[in-house]
Coordinates of C-alpha atoms in Angstrom, one line a residue:
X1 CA 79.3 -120.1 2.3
X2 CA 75.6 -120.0 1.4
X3 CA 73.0 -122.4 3.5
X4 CA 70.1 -123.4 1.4
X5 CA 67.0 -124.6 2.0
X6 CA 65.2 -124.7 -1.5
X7 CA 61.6 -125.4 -0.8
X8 CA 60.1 -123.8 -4.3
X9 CA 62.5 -126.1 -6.3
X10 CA 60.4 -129.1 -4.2
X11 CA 57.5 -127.8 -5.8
X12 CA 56.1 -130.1 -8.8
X13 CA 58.2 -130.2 -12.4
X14 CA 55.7 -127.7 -14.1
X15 CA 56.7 -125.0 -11.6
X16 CA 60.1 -124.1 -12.7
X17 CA 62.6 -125.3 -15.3
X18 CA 66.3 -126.0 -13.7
X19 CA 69.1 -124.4 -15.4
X20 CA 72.6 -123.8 -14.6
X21 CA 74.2 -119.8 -15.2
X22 CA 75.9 -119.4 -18.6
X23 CA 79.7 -118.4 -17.4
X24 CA 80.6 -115.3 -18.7
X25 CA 84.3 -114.6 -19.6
X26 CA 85.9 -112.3 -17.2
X27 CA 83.1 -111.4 -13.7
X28 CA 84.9 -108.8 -12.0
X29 CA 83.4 -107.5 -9.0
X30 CA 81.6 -103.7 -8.3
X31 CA 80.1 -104.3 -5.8
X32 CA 79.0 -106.5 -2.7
X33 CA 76.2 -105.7 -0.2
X34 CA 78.0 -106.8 3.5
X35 CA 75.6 -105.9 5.3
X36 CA 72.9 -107.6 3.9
X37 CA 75.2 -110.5 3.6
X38 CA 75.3 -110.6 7.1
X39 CA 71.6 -110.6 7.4
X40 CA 71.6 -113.6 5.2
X41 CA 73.4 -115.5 7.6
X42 CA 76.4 -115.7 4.7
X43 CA 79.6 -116.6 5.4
X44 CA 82.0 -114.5 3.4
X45 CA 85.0 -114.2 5.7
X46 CA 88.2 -115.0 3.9
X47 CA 86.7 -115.3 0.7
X48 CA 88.3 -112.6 -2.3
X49 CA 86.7 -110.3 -4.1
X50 CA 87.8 -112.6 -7.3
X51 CA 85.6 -115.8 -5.4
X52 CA 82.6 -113.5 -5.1
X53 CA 83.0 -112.2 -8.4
X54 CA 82.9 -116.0 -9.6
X55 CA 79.5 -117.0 -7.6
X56 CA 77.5 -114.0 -8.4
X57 CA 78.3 -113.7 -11.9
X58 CA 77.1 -117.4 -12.2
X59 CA 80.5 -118.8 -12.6
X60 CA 80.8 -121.1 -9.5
X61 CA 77.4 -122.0 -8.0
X62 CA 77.3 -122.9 -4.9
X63 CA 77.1 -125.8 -3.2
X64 CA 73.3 -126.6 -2.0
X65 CA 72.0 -124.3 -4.7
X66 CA 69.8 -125.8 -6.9
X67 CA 69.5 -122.9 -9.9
X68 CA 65.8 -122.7 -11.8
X69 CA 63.7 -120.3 -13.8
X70 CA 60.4 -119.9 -12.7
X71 CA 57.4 -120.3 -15.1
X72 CA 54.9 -117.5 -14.7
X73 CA 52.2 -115.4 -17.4
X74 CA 51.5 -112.2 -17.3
X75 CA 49.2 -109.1 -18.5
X76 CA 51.6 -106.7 -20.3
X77 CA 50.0 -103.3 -20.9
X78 CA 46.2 -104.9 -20.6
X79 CA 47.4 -108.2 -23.1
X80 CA 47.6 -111.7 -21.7
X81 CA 50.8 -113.6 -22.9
X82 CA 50.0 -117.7 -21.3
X83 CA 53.8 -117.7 -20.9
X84 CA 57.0 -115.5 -20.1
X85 CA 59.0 -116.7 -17.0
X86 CA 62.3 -116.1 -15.9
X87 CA 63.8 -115.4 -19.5
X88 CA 67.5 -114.0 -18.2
X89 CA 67.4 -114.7 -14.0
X90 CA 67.8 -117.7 -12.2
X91 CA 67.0 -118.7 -8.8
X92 CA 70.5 -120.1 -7.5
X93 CA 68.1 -121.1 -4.1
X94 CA 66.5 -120.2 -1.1
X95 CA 68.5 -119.0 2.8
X96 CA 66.8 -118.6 6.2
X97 CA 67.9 -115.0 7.2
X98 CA 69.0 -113.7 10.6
X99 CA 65.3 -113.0 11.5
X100 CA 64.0 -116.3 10.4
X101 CA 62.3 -114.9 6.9
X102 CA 62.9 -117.3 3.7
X103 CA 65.2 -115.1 1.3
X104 CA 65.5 -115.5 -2.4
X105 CA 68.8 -115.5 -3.7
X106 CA 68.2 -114.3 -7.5
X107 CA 70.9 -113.7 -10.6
X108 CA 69.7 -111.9 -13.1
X109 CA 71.7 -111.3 -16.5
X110 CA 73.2 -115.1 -15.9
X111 CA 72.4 -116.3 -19.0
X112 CA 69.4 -118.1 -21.2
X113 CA 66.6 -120.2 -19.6
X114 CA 63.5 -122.3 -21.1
X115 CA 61.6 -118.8 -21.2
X116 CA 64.3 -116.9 -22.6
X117 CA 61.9 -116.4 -26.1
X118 CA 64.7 -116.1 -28.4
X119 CA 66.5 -113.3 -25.1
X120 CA 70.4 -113.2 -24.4
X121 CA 69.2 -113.8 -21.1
X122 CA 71.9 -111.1 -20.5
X123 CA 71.7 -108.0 -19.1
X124 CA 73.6 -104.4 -19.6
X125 CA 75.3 -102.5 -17.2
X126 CA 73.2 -99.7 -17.0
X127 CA 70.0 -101.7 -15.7
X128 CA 72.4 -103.7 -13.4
X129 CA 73.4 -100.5 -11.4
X130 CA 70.0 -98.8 -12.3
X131 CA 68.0 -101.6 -10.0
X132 CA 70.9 -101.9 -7.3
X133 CA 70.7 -97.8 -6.8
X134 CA 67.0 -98.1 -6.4
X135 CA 66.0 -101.1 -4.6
X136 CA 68.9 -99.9 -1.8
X137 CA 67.3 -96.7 -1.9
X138 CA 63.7 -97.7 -1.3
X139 CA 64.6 -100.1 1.6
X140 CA 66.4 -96.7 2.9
X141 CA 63.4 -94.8 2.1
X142 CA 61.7 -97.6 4.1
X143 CA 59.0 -99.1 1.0
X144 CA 59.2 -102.9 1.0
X145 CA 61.5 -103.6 -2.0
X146 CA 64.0 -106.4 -3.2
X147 CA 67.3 -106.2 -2.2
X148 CA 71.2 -105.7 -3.9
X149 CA 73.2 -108.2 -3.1
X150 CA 75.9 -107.7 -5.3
X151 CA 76.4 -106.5 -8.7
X152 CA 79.3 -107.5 -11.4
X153 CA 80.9 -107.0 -14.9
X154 CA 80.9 -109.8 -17.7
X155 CA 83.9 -108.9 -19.4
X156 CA 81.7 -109.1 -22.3
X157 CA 79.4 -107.1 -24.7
X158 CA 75.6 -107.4 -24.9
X159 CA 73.8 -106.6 -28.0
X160 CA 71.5 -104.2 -27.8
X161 CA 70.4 -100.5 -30.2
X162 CA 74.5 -101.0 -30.0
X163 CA 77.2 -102.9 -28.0
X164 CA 77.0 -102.5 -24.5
X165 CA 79.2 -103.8 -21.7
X166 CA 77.3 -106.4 -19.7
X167 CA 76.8 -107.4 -16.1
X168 CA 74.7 -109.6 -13.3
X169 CA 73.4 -108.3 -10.9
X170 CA 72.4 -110.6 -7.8
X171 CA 68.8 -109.7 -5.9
X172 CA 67.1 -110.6 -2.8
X173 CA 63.6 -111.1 -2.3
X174 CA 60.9 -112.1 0.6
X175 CA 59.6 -114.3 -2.8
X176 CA 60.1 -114.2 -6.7
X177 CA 56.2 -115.3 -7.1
X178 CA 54.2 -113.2 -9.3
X179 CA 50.8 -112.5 -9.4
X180 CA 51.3 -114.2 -13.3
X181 CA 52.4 -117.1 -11.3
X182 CA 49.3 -117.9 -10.6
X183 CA 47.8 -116.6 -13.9
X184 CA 50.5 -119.6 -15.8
X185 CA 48.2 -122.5 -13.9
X186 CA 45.0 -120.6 -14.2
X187 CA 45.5 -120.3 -17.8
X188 CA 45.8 -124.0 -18.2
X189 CA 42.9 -125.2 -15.9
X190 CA 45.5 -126.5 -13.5
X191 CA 43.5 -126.7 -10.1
X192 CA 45.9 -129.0 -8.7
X193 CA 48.6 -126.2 -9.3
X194 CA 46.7 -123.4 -8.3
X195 CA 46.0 -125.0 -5.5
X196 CA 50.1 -126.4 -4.5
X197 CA 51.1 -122.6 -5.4
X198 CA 48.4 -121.3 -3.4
X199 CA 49.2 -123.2 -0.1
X200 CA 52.7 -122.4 -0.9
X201 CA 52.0 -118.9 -0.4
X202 CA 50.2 -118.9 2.3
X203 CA 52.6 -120.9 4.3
X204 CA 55.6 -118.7 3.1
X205 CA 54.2 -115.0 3.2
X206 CA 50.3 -115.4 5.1
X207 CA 50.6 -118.3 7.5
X208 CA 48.1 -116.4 9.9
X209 CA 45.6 -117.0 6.6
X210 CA 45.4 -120.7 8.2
X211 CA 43.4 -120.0 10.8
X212 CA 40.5 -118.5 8.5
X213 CA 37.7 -120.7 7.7
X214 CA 38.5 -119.8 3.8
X215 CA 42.1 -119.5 4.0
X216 CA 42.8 -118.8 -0.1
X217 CA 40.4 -115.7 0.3
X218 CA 42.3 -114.7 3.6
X219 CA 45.3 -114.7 1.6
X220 CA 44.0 -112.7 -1.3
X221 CA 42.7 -109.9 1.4
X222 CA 46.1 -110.0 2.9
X223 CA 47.7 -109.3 -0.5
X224 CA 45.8 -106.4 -1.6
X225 CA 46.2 -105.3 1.7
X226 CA 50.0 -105.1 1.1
X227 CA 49.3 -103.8 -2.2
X228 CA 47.4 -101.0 -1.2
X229 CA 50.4 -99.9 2.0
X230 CA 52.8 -100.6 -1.0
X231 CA 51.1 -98.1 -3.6
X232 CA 50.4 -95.4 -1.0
X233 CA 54.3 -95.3 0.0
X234 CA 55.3 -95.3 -3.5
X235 CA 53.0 -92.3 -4.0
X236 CA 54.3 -90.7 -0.7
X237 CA 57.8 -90.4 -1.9
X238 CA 56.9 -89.3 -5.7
X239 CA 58.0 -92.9 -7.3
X240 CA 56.7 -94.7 -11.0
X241 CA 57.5 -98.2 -11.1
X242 CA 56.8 -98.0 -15.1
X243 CA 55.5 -101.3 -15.6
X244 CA 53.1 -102.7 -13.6
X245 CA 51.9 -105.7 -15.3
X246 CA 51.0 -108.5 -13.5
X247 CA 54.0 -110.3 -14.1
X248 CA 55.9 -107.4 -12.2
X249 CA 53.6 -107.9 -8.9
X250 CA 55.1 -109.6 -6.4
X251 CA 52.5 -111.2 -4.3
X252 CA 54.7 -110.6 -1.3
X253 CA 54.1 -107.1 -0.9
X254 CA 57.6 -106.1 -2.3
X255 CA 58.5 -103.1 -4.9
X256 CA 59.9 -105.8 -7.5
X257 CA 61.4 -105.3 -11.2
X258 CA 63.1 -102.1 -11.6
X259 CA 63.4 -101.4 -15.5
X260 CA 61.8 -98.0 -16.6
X261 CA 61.3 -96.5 -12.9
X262 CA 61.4 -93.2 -11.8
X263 CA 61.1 -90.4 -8.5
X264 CA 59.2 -87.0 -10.1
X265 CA 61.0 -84.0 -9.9
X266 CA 58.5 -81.3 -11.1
X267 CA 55.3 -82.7 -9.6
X268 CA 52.6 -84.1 -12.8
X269 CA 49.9 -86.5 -11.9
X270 CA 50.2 -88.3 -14.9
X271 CA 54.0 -88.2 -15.1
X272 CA 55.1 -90.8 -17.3
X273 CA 58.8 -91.9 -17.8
X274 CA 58.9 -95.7 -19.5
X275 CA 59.8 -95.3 -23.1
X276 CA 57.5 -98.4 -23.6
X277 CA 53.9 -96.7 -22.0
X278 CA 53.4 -94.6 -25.2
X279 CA 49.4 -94.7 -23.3
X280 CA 50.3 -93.7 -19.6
X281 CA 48.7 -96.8 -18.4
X282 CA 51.1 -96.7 -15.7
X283 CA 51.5 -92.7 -14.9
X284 CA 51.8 -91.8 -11.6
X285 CA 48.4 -91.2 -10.2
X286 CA 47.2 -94.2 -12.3
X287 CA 49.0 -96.7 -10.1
X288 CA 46.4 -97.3 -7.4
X289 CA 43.5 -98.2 -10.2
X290 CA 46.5 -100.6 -12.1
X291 CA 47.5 -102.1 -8.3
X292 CA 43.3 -102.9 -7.7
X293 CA 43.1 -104.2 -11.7
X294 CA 46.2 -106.8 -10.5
X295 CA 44.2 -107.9 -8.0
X296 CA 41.2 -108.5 -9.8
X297 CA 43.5 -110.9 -12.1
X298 CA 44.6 -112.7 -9.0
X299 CA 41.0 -113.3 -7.7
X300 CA 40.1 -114.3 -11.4
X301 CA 42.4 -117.2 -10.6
X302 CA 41.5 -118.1 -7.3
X303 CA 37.8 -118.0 -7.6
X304 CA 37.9 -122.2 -8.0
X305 CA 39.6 -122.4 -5.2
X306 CA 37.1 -119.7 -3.0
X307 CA 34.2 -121.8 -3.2
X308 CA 32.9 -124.8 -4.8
X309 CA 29.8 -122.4 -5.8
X310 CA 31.3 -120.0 -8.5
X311 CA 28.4 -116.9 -8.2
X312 CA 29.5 -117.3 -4.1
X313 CA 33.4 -117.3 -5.4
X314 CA 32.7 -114.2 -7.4
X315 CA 30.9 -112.3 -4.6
X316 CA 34.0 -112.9 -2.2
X317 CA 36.3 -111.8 -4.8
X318 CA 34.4 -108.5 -5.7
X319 CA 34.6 -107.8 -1.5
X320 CA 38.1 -107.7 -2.0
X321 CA 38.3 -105.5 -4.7
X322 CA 35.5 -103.3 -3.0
X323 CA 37.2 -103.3 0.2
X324 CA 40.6 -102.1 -1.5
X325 CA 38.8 -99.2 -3.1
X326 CA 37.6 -98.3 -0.1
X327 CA 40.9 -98.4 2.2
X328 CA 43.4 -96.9 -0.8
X329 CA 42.1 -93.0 -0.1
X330 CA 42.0 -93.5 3.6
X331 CA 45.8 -94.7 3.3
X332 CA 46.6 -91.9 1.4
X333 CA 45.4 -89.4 3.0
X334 CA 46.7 -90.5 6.1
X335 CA 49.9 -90.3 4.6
X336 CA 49.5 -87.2 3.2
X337 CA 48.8 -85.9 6.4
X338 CA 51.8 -87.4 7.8
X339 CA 53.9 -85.6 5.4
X340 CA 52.1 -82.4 6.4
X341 CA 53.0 -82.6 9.7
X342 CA 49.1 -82.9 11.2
X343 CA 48.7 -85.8 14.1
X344 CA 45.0 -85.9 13.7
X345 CA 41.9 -86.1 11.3
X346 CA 39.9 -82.8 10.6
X347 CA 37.4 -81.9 7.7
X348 CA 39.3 -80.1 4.9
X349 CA 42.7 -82.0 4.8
X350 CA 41.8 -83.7 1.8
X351 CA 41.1 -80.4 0.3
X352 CA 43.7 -78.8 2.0
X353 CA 46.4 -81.6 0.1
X354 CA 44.3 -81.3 -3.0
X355 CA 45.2 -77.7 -3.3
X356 CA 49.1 -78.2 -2.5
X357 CA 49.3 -80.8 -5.1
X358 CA 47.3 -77.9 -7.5
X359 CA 49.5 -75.6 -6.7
X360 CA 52.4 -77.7 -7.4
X361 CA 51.6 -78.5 -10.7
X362 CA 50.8 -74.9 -11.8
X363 CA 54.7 -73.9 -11.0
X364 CA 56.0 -77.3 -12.3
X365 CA 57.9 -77.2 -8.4
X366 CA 60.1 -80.7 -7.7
X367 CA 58.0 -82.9 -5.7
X368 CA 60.4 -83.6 -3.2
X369 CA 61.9 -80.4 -2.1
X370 CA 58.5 -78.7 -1.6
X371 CA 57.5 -81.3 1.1
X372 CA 61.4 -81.1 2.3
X373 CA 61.2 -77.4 2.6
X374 CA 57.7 -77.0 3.8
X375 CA 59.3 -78.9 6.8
X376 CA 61.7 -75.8 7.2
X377 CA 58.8 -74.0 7.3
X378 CA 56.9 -75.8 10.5
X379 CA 60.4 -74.5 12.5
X380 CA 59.2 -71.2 11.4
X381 CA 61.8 -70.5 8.1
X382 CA 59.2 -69.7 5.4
X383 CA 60.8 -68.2 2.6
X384 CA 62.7 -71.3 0.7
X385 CA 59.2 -72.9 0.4
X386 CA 57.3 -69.4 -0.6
X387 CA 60.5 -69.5 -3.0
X388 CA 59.5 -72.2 -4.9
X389 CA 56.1 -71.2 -6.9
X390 CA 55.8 -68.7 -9.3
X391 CA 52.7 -67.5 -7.8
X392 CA 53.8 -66.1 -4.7
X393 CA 50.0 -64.8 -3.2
X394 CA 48.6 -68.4 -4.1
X395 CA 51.6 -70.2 -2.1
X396 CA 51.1 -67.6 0.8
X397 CA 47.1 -68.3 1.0
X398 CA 47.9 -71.9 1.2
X399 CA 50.6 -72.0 3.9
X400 CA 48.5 -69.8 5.8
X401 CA 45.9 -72.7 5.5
X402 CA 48.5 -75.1 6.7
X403 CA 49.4 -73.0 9.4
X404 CA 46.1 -72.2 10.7
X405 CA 45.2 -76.2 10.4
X406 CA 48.3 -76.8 12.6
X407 CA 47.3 -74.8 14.9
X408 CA 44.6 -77.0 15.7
X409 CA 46.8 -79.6 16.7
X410 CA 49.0 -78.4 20.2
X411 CA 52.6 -79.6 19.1
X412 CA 55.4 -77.6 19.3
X413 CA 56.7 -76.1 15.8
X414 CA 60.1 -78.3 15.8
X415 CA 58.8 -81.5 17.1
X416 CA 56.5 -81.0 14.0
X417 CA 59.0 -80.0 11.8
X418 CA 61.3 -83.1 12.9
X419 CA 58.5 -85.8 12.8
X420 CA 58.1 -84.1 9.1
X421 CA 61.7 -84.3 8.2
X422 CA 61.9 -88.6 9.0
X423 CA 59.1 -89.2 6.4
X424 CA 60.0 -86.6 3.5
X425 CA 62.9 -87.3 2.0
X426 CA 66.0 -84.9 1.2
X427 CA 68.0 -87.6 -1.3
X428 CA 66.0 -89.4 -3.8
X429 CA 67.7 -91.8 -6.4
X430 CA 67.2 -88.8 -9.2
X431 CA 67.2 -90.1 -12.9
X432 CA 69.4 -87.4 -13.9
X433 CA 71.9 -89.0 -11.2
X434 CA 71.9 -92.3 -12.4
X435 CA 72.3 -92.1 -15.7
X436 CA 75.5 -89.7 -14.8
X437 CA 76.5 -92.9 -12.8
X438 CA 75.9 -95.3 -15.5
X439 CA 77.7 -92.6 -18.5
X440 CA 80.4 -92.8 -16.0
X441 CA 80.5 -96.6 -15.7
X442 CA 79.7 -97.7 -19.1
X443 CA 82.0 -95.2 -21.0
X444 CA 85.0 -94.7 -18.7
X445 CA 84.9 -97.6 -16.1
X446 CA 84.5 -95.3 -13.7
X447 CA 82.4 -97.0 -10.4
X448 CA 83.8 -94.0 -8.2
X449 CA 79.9 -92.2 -9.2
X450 CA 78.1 -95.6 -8.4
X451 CA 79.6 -95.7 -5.2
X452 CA 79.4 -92.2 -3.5
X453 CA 75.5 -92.6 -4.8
X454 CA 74.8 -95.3 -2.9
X455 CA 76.5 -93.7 0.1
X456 CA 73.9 -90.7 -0.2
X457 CA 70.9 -92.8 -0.9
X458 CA 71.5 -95.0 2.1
X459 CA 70.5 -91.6 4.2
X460 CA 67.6 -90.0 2.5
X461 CA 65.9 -88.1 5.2
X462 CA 70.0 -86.4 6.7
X463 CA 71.0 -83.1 4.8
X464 CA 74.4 -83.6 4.9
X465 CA 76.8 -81.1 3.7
X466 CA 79.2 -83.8 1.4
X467 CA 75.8 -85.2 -0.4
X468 CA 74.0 -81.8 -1.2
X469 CA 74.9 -82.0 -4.6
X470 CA 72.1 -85.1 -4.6
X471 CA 69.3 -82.7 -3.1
X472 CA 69.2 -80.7 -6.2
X473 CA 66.7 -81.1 -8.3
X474 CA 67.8 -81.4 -12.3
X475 CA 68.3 -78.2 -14.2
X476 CA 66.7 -78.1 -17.7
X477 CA 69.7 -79.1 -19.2
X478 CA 70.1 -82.4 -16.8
X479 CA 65.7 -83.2 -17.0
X480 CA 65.6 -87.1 -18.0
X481 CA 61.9 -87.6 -19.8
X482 CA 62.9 -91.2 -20.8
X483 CA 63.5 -94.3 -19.5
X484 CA 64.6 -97.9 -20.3
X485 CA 63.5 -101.3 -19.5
X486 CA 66.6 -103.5 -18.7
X487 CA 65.8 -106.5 -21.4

């Protein structure tokens, strides 16, 4: 069914810890991603929805898997902790895709590991479908993200504030390594593994890095590079990952670890939503600075490896982090602009988003249907974006601003509003959405929610008439202010 090719489990001992899935009493399957199946190179023809609920619940692994938790430290809220690892997912193995990319195949919620630190290794429902809804959503929305494979039911109860029914639910990544990866060997002195783990990456995610002269700084540029893309679309689209320690960086460039994430409705630059960030570390408009402190943990790690003269190390480093603070605002700007509809640069546009975003916050107006209708407003239908702010002559000076800026630019009104309409969104994963979907689930066993949600996340940037309901922003009543890690 599954072809592996496990090349991280080759890796020295100290890298991982091999486990097998804890069996759970009765997996019964919600729901199984076919498409990306098929891009896995998976064969799944003829096999029952009782067989896949087996294999990715834990139940039956698979022949060639070799199933391991993967050691890794990590900076949580600013603190170092030398060890946390894979405490409740397992790497069952390793496939070469369709396209030729090295896939993860993860579990997570399969059971205790080495790392578990007194964990179930278990996870609830509500997380399960929580991370499946958004990760599918974000590769609709286009942001480099892991994937849902499938998601299942226990049959059993996990323990949490109170009894809660449990589930696995099965990702896919480009790579499960961390940016506390490397912080686990740095931690210990461990050269040699820095080194292994280092060449590992480069070979896996950077292999252009090789023909550098100093390949290891090669790779760091390239993955505050990705970083810095990564950030930018997250801030595009309005999205709070929650918890961005350095455990939770993937150094592949992928949106990884959904727990306490969020999309904005009412625009707030330091919108916070994690029930754990009682500081706003990781608010909104605090996620570029967070992404650049990551990376200056990375090159902490790498600087024996950079040069053999540690003052030269630190200097190469430092241009990474330099160079990163320097590309984030261009990046954003140029995808503010996108969203705006403009083509080309012009003095002002900075201002010009500056005072949208002001504007925005004074009415409290959801994020995502201001750009959505301000695209209704290139193809010359004004009023539902006027419609949104309380202060009507402030919202008229600016869109005549907008106006007269397009103007500049010679493109036709609906090719503008068009281009505008494939990069801002109509259907975001809205909180108050998924936790209607997880009440539905978790009380009356009722997937039918789950289900016609991932139907109208799958097309985000379509207004289509039998997924309006999902363009809505939250009434008062319906406002989520909270989220929840999945541990």
């Amino acid at each position: 069914m599954i072809r592996f090719d496990n090349s991280y489990a080759r890796l020295p001992e100290r890298f991982t810890a091999a486990v097998l899935p804890t069996p759970v009493k009765a997996p019964q399957l919600i729901a199984f991603n076919r498409p990306l199946a098929e891009e896995l190179g998976l064969d799944v023809e003829g096999i029952d929805d009782e067989r896949l609920a087996a294999i990715f619940s834990g139940n039956a692994v698979p022949q060639g898997a070799e199933p391991l938790a993967m050691a890794y430290a990590g900076h949580q809220f600013g603190n170092f902790v030398p060890q946390l690892g894979d405490g409740r997912a397992i790497l069952l193995g390793e496939v070469i895709d369709a396209k030729g990319r090295r896939r993860d195949i993860q579990l997570k919620g399969s059971g205790p590991t080495r790392f578990s630190r007194r964990g179930d290794g278990r996870a609830a429902l509500g997380p399960v479908l929580r991370e499946y809804i958004v990760s599918e959503a974000m590769f609709a929305l286009g942001i480099p993200a892991t994937r849902a494979l499938a998601a299942v039911t226990t049959g059993e109860r996990v323990q949490r504030e109170i009894g809660l029914p449990g589930g696995v639910f099965t990702r896919v990544a480009a790579s499960h390594i961390r940016v506390g990866t490397f912080q686990f060997f740095a931690a210990r002195e461990d050269t040699e593994a820095l080194k292994a783990l280092s060449d590992y990456v480069v070979d896996r995610h950077y292999p252009e890095a090789r023909q550098s002269e100093t390949p290891y700084l090669a790779m760091l540029q390239a993955i505050a590079e990705r970083q810095c893309d990564l950030i930018c679309r997250w801030l595009m689209v309005g999205f709070i990952h929650g918890v961005m320690n350095t455990d939770n960086m993937a150094v592949s460039g992928e949106t990884i670890d959904f727990g306490p994430c969020a999309f904005m409705d009412e625009y707030h630059p330091n919108k916070v939503f994690s029930s754990i960030d009682a500081q706003g570390r990781y608010a909104y408009n605090n996620q570029p600075g967070i992404a650049q402190w990551n990376i200056a943990r990375l090159a902490e790690c790498l600087i024996p490896l950079l040069d053999e003269d540690q003052d030269k190390a630190v200097d190469m480093a430092n241009g990474v982090l330099a160079d990163f603070a320097k590309a984030f605002p261009k990046r954003w700007i140029s995808g503010m602009r996108t969203k705006l509809g403009l083509q080309t640069e012009a003095e002002g546009d900075e201002q010009l988003v500056q005072d949208l975003l002001a504007l925005m916050q004074r009415s409290e107006v959801d994020y995502t249907l201001t750009f959505r209708r301000l695209c209704d407003a290139a193809s010359d239908n004004a009023e539902p974006f006027r419609g949104m702010f309380i202060d009507l002559t402030a919202a008229d000076e600016w869109f005549e601003s907008w106006r007269n800026r397009a103007a500049q630019e010679s493109r036709p009104g609906q090719e503008r509003a068009d281009a505008m309409r494939a990069v801002n969104p109509a259907v975001i994963p809205r909180n108050h959405r998924i936790e209607e979907v997880i009440a539905a689930a978790v009380e009356d066993n009722d997937f039918a929610p789950f289900h016609e949600m991932i139907k109208a996340t799958a097309r985000p940037f379509e207004e289509l008439p039998e997924f309006s309901v999902y363009m809505q922003a939250p009434m008062n009543h319906e406002r989520v202010f909270r989220t929840f890690c999945g541990t």
